[in-house]
PDB file of C-alpha atoms and ligand atoms in Angstrom:
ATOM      1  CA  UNK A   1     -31.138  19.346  20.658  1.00 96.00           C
ATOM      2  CA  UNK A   2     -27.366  19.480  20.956  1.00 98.00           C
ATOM      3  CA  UNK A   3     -26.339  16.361  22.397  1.00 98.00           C
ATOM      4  CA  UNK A   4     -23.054  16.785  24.451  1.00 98.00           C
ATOM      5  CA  UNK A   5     -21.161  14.805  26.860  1.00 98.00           C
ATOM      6  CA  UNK A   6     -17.942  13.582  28.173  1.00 98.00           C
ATOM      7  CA  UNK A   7     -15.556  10.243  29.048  1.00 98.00           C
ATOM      8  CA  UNK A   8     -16.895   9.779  32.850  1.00 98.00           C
ATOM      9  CA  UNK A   9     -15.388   6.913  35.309  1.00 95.00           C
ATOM     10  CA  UNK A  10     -17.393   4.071  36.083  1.00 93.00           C
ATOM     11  CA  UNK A  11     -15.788   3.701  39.535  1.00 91.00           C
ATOM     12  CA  UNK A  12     -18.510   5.123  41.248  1.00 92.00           C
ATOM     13  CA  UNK A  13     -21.281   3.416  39.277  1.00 94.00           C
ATOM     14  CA  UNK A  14     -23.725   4.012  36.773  1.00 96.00           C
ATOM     15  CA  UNK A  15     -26.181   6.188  38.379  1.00 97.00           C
ATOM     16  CA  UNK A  16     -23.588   8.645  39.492  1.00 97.00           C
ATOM     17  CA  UNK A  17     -21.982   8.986  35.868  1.00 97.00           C
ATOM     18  CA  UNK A  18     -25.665  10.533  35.128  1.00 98.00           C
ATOM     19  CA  UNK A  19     -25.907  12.848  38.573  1.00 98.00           C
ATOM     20  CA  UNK A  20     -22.155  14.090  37.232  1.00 98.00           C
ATOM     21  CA  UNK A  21     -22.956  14.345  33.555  1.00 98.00           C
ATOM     22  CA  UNK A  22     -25.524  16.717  34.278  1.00 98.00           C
ATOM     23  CA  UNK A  23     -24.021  18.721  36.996  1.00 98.00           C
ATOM     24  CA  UNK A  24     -21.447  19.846  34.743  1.00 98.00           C
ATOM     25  CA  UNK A  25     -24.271  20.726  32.012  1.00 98.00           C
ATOM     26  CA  UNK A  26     -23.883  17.369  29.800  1.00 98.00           C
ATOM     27  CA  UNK A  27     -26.830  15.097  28.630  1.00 98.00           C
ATOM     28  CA  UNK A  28     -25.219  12.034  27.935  1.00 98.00           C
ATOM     29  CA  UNK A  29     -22.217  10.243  28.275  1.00 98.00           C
ATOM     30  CA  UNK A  30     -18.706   7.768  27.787  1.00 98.00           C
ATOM     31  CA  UNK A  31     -17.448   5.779  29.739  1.00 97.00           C
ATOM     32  CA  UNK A  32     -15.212   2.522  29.577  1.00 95.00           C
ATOM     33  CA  UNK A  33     -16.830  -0.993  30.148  1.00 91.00           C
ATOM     34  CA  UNK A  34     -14.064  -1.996  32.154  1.00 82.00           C
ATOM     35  CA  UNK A  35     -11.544   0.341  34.552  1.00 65.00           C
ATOM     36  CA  UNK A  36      -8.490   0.199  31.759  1.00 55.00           C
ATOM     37  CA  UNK A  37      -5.753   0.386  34.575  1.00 56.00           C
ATOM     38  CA  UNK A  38      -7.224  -3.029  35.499  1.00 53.00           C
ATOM     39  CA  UNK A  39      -8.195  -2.042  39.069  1.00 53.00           C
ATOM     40  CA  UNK A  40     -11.271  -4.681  39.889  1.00 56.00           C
ATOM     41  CA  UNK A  41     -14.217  -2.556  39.439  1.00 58.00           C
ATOM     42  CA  UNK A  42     -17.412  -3.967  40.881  1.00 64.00           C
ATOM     43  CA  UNK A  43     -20.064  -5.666  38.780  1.00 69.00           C
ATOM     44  CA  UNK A  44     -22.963  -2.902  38.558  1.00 78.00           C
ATOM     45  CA  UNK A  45     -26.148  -3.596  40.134  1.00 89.00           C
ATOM     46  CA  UNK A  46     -29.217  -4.521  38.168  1.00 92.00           C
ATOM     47  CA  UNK A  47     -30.630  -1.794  40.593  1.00 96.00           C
ATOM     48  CA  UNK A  48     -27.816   0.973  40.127  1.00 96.00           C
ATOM     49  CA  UNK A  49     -28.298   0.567  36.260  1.00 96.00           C
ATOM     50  CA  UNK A  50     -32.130   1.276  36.730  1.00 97.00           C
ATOM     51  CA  UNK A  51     -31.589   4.002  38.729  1.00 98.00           C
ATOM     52  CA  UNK A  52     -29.098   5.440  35.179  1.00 98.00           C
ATOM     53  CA  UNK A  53     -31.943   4.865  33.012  1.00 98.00           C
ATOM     54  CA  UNK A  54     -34.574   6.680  34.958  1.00 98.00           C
ATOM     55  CA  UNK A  55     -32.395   9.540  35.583  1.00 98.00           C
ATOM     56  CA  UNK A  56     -31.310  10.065  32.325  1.00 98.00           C
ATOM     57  CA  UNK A  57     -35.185   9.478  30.940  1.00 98.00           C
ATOM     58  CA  UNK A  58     -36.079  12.320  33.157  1.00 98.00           C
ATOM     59  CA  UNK A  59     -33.245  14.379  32.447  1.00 98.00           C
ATOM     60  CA  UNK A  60     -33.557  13.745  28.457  1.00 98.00           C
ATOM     61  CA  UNK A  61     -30.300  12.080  27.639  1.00 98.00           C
ATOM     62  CA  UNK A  62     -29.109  11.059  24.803  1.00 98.00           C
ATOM     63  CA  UNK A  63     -28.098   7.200  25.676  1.00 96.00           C
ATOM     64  CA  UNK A  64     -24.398   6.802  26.831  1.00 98.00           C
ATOM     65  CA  UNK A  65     -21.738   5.324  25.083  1.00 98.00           C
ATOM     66  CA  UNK A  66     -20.004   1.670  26.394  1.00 98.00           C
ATOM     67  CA  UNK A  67     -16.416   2.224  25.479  1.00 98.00           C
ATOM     68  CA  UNK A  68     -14.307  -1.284  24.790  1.00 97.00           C
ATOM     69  CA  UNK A  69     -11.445  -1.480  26.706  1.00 95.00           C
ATOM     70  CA  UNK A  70      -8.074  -0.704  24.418  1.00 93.00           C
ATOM     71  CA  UNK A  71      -6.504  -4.306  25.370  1.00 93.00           C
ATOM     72  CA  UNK A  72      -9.026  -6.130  22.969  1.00 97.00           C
ATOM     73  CA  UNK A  73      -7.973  -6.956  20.093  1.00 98.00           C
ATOM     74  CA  UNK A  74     -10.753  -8.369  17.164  1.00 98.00           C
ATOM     75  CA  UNK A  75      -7.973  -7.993  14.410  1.00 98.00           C
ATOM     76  CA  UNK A  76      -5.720  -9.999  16.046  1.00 97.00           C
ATOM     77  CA  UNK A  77      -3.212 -12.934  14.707  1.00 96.00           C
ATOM     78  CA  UNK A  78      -3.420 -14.949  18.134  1.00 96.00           C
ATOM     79  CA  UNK A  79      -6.462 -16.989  17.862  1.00 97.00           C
ATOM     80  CA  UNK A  80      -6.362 -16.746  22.032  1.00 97.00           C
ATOM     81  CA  UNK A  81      -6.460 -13.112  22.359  1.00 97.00           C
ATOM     82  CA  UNK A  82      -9.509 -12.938  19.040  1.00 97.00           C
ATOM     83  CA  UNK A  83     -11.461 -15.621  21.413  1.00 97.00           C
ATOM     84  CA  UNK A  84     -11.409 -13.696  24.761  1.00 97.00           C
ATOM     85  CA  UNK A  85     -11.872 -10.069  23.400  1.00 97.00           C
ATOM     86  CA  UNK A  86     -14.984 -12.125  21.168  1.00 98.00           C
ATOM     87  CA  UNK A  87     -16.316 -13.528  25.002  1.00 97.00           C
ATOM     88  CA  UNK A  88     -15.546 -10.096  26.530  1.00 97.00           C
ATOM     89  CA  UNK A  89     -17.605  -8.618  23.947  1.00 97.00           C
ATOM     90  CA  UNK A  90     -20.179 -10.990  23.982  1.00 97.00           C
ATOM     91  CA  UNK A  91     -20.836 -10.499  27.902  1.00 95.00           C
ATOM     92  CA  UNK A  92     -20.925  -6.724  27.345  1.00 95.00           C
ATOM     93  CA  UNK A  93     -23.115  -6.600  24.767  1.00 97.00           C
ATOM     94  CA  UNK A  94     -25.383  -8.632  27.050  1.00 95.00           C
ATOM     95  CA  UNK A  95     -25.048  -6.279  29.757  1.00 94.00           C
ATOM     96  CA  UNK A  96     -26.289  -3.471  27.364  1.00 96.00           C
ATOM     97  CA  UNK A  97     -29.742  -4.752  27.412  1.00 96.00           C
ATOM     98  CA  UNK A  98     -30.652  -3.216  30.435  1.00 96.00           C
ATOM     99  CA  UNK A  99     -30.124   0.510  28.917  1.00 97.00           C
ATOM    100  CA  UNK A 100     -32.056   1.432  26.182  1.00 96.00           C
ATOM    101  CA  UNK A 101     -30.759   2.725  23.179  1.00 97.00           C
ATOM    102  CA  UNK A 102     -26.860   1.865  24.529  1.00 97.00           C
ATOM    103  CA  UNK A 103     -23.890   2.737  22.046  1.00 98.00           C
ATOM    104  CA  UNK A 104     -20.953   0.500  22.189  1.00 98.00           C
ATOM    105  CA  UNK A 105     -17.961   1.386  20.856  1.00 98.00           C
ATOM    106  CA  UNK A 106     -15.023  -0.439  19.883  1.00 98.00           C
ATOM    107  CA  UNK A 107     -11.230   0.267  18.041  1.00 98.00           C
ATOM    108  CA  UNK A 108     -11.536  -2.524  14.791  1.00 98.00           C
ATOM    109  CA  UNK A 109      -7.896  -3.268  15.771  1.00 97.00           C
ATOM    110  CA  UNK A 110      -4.328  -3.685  14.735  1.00 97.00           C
ATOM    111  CA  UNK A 111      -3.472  -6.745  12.203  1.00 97.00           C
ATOM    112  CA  UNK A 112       0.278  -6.453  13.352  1.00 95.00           C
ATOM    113  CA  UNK A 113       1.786  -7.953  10.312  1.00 93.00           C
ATOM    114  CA  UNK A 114      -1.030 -10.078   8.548  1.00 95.00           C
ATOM    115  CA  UNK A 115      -2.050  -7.442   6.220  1.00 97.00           C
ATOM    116  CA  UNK A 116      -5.164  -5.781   6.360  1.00 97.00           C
ATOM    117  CA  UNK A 117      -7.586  -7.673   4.437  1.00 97.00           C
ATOM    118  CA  UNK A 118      -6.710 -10.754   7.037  1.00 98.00           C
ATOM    119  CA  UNK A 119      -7.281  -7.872   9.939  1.00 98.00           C
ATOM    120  CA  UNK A 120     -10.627  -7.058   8.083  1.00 98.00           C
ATOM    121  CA  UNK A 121     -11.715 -10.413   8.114  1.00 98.00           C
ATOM    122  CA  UNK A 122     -10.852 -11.262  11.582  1.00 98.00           C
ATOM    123  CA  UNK A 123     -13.398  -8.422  13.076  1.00 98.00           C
ATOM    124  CA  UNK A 124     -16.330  -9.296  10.906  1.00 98.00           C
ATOM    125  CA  UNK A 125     -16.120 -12.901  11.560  1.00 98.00           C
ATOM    126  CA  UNK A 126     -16.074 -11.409  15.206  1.00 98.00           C
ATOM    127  CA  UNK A 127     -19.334  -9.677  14.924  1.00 98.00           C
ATOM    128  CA  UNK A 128     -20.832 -12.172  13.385  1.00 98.00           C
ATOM    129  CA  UNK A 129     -20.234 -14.597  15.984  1.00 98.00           C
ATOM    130  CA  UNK A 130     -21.736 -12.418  18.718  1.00 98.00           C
ATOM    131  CA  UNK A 131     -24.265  -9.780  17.256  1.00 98.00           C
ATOM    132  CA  UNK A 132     -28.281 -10.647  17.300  1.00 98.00           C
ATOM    133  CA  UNK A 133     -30.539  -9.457  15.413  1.00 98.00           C
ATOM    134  CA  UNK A 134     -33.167  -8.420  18.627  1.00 97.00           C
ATOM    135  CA  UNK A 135     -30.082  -7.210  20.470  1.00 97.00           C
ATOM    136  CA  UNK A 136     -30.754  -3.587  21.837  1.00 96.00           C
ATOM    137  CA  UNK A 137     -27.388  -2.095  21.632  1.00 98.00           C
ATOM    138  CA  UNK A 138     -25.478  -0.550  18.511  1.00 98.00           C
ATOM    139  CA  UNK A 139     -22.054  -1.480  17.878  1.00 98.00           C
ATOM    140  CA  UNK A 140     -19.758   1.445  16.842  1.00 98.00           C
ATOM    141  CA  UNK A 141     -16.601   0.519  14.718  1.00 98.00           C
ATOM    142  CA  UNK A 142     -14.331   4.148  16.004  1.00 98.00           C
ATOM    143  CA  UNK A 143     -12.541   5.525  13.036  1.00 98.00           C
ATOM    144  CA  UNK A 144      -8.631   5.179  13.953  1.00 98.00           C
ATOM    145  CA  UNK A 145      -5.434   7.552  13.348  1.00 98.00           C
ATOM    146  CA  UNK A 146      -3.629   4.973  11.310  1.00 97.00           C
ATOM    147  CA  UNK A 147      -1.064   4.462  14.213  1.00 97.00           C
ATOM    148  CA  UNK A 148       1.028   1.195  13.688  1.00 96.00           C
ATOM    149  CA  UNK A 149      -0.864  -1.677  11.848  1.00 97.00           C
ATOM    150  CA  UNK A 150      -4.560   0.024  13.427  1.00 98.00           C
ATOM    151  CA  UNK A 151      -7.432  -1.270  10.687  1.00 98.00           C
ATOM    152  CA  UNK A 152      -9.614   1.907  10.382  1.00 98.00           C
ATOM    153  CA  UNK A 153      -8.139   4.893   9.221  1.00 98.00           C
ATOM    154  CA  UNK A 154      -9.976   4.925   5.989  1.00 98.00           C
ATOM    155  CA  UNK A 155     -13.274   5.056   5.705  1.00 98.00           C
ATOM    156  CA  UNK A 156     -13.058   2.308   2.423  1.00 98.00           C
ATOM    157  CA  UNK A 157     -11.729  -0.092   5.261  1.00 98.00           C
ATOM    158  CA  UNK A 158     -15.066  -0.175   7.907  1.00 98.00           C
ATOM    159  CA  UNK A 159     -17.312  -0.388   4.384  1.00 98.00           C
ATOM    160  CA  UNK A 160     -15.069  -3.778   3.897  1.00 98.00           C
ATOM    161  CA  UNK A 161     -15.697  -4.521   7.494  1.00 98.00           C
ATOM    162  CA  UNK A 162     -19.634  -3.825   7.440  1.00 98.00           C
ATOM    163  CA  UNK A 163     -20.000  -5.192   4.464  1.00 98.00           C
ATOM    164  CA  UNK A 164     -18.895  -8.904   5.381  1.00 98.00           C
ATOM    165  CA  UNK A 165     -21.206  -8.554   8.420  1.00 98.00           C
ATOM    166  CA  UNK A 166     -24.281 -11.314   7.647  1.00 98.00           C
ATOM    167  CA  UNK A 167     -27.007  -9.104   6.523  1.00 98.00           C
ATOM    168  CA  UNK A 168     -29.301 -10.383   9.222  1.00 98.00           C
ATOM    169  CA  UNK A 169     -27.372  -8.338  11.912  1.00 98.00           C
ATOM    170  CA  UNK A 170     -25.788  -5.862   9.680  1.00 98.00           C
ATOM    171  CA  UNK A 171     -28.490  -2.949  11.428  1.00 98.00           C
ATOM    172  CA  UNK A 172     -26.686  -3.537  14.265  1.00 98.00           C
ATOM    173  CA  UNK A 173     -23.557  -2.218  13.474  1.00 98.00           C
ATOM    174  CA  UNK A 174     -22.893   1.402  12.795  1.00 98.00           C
ATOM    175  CA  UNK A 175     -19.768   4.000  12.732  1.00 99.00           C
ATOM    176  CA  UNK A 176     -18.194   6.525  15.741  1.00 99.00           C
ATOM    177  CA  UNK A 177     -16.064   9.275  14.159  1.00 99.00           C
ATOM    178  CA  UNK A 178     -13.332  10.857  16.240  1.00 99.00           C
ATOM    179  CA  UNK A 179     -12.277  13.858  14.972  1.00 99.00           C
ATOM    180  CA  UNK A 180      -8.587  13.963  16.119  1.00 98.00           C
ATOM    181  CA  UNK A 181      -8.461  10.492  14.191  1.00 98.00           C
ATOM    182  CA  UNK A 182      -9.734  11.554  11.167  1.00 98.00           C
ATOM    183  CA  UNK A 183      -7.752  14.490  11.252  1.00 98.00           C
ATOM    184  CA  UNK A 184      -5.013  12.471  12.183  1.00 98.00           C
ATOM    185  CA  UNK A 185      -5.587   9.839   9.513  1.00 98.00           C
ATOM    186  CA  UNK A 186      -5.534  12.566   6.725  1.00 98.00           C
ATOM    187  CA  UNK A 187      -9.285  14.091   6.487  1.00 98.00           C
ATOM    188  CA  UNK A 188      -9.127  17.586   6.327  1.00 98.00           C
ATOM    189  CA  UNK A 189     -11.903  17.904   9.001  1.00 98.00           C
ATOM    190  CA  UNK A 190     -10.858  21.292  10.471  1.00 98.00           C
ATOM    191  CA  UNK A 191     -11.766  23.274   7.607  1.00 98.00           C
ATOM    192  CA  UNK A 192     -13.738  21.288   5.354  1.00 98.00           C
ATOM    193  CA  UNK A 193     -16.075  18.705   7.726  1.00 98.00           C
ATOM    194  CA  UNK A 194     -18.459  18.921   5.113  1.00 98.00           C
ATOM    195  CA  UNK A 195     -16.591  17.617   2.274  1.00 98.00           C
ATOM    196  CA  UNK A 196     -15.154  14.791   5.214  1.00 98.00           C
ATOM    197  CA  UNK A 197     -18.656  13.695   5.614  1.00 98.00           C
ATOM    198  CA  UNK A 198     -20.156  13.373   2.654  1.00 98.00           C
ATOM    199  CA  UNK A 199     -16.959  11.538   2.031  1.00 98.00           C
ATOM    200  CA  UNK A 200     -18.240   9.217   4.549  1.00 99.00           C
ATOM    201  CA  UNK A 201     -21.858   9.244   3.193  1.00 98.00           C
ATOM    202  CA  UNK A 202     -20.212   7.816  -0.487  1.00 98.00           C
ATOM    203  CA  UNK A 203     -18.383   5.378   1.200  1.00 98.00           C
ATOM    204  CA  UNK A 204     -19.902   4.261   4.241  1.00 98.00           C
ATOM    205  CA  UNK A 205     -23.238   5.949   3.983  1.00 98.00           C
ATOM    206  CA  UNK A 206     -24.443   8.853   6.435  1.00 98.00           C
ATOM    207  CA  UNK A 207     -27.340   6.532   8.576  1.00 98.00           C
ATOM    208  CA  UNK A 208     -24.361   4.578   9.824  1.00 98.00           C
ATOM    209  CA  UNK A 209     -22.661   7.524  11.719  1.00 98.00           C
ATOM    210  CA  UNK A 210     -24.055   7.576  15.426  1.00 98.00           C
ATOM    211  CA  UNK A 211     -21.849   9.302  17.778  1.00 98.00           C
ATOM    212  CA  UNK A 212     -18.727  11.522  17.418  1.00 98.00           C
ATOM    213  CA  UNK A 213     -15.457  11.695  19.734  1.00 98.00           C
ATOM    214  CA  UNK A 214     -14.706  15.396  20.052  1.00 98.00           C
ATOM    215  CA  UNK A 215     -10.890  15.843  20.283  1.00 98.00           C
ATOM    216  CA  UNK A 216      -8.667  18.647  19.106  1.00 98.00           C
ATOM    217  CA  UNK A 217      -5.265  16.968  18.216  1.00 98.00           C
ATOM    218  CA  UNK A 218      -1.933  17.582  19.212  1.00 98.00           C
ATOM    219  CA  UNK A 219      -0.687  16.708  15.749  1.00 98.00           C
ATOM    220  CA  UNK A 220      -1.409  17.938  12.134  1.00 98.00           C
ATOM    221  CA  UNK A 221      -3.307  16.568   9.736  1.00 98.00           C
ATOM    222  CA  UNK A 222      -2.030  12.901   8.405  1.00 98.00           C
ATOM    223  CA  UNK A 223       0.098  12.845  11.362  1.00 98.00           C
ATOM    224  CA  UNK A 224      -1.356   8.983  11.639  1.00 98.00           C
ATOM    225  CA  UNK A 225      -0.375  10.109  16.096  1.00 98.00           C
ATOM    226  CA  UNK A 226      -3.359   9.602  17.796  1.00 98.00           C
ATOM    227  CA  UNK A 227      -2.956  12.333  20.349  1.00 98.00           C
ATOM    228  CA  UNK A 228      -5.782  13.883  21.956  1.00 98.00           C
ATOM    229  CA  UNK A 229      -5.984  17.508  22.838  1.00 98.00           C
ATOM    230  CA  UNK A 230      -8.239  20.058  24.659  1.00 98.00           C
ATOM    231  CA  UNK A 231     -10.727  21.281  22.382  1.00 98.00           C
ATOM    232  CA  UNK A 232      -9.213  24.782  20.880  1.00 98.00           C
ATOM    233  CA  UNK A 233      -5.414  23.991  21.815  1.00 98.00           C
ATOM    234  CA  UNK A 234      -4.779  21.578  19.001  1.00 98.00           C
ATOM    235  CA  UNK A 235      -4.734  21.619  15.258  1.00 98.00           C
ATOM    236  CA  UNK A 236      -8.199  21.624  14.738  1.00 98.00           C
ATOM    237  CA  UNK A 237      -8.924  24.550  16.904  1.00 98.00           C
ATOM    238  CA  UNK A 238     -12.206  26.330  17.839  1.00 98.00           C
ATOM    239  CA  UNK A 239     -12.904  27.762  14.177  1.00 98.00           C
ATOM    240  CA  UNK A 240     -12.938  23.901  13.303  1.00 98.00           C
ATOM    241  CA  UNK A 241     -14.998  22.882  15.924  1.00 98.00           C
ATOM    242  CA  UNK A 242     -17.754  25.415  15.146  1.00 98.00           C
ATOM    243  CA  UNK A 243     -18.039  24.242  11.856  1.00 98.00           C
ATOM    244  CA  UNK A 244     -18.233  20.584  12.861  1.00 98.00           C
ATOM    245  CA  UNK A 245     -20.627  20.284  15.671  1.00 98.00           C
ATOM    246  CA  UNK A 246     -22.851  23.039  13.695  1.00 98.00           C
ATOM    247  CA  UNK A 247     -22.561  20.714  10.618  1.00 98.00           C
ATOM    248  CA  UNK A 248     -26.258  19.789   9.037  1.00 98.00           C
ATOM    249  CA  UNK A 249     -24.751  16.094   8.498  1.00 98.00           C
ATOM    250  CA  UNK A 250     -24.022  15.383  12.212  1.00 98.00           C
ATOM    251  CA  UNK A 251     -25.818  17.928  14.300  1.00 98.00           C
ATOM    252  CA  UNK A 252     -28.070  16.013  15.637  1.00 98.00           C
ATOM    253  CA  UNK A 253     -25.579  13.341  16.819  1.00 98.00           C
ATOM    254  CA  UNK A 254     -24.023  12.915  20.212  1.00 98.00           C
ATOM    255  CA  UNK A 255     -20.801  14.313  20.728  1.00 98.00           C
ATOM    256  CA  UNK A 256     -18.626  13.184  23.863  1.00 98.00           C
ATOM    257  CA  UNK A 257     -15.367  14.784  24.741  1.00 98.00           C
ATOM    258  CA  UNK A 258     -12.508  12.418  25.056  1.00 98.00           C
ATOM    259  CA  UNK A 259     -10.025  15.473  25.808  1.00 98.00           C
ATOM    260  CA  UNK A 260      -6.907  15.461  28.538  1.00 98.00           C
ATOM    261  CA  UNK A 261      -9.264  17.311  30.905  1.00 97.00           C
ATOM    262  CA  UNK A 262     -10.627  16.197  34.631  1.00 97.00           C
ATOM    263  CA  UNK A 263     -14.472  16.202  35.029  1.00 98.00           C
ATOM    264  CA  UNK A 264     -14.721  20.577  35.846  1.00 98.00           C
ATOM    265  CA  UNK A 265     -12.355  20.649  32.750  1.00 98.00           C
ATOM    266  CA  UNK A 266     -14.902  18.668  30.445  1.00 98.00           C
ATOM    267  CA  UNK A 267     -17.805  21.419  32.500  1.00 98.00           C
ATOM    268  CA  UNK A 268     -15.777  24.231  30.878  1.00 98.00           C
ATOM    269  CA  UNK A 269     -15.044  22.889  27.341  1.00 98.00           C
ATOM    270  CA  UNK A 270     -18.936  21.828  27.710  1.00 98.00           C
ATOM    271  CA  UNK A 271     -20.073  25.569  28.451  1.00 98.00           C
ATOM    272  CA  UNK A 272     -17.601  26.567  25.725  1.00 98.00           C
ATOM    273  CA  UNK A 273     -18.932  24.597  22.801  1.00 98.00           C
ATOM    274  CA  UNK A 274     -22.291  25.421  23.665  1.00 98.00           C
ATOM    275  CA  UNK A 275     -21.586  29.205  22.960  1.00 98.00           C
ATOM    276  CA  UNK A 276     -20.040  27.598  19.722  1.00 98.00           C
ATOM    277  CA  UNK A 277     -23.396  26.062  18.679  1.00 98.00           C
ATOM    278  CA  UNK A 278     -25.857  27.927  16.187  1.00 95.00           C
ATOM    279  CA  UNK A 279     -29.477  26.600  16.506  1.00 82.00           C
TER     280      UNK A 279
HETATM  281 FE1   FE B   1     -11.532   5.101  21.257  1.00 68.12          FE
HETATM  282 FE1   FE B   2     -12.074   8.198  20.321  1.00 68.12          FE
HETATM  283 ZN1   ZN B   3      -7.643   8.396  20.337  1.00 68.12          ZN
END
């Protein structure tokens, strides 16, 4: 099955990021836990999340992706902002229980001046604080561009990060890959995704990887920019893109569009990469 979806609002609730996932042919989903322009978005329903979960059973979806707002912070230096994005997190994660199979995904963060083995440190005391062992949700570290002081942008880095997670909880915690990140951050992923991910299976090991971000980027590789583009406009173009998403390492993944595009925008790149796939 190839799992594809794309970064949906929340505004409207959770049953209606399903109904518009699949109208524009997708079978799963991103969205952000919180409205990031910090307009007050409505608590969902216990009964508007139910209504998501049945819809998507019926449909087949592969489960949707909670996206961390970009104003937390685990690698912080200010204790303050470490505690709330820790609470934040912690109330999320709780939230999570009511969808089965839920993927939350989060940015490490940015040590701004510490160094990175403080940074490192920082995040996996995080997780350890809040992670469970019977929780139900995954916890995706994204791989990052390398923009600024961002923790993330080599693979060797989340291995430090997963490996100081208490080995009680450590299943919980697995890897997102972005591709306009990784290309970004210096993997050649445009014309050699295989070699990138068995890079990742020495140093991270395959079994963690469970989602993708599909972005073309603006920039070229080791441009450390971080700027998305539509899939086939940027430096990793379509060539690149049919040899990821067809790759035997990750094909079975989900793969959710984080592109510049409005919802009949993600519908078209959708349709497009389908004709891409070889099954
Ligand atoms: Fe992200
Ligand atoms: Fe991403
Ligand atoms: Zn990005």
């Amino acid at each position: 099955m190839f799992y594809i979806g794309c970064h949906l609002s929340v505004s409207g609730g959770y049953e209606h990021m399903g109904i518009e996932a699949d109208s524009i042919g997708a079978n799963t989903f991103q969205y952000f836990t919180k409205n990031p322009r910090g307009s007050k978005s409505k608590d969902p329903t216990p009964e508007d999340v139910h209504s998501l979960v049945t819809f998507m059973k019926e449909k087949g979806f592969a489960p949707p992706l909670a996206h961390a707002p970009y104003t937390y912070n685990p690698a912080s230096k200010d204790e303050s902002i470490r505690e709330y994005t820790k609470e934040a997190m912690a109330k999320e994660l709780s939230f999570l229980e009511a969808i089965p199979g839920a993927l939350y995904n989060f940015h490490p963060g940015c040590h701004v001046g510490q160094g990175t083995d403080v940074g490192i440190k920082h995040i996996a005391s995080l997780l350890n604080s809040i992670l469970r062992p019977e929780q139900n949700a995954t916890v995706l570290l994204e791989t990052m561009a390398g923009k600024g002081s961002e923790i993330g942008s080599r693979f060797e880095e989340l291995r430090e990060i997963i490996d100081l997670v208490d080995i009680g909880v450590r299943g919980k915690v697995g890897v997102c890959l972005d591709t306009c990140h990784v290309s970004d951050a210096g993997y050649d992923i445009a014309s050699d995704p295989e070699g990138v991910f068995s890079e990742f299976d020495r140093v991270i090991g395959l079994e963690r990887l469970r989602a993708i971000h599909l972005n073309d980027s603006k920039n070229p590789l080791g441009a450390h920019k971080d700027r998305h583009e539509k899939i086939g406009d940027g430096y990793i173009g379509l060539d690149g893109f049919k040899r990821i998403i067809n790759c035997e390492a990750v094909r079975s993944l989900p793969f959710y569009l984080e592109t510049p595009c409005d919802v009949e925008g993600y519908g078209r790149e959708i349709a497009l990469l389908k004709t891409l796939r070889t099954d």
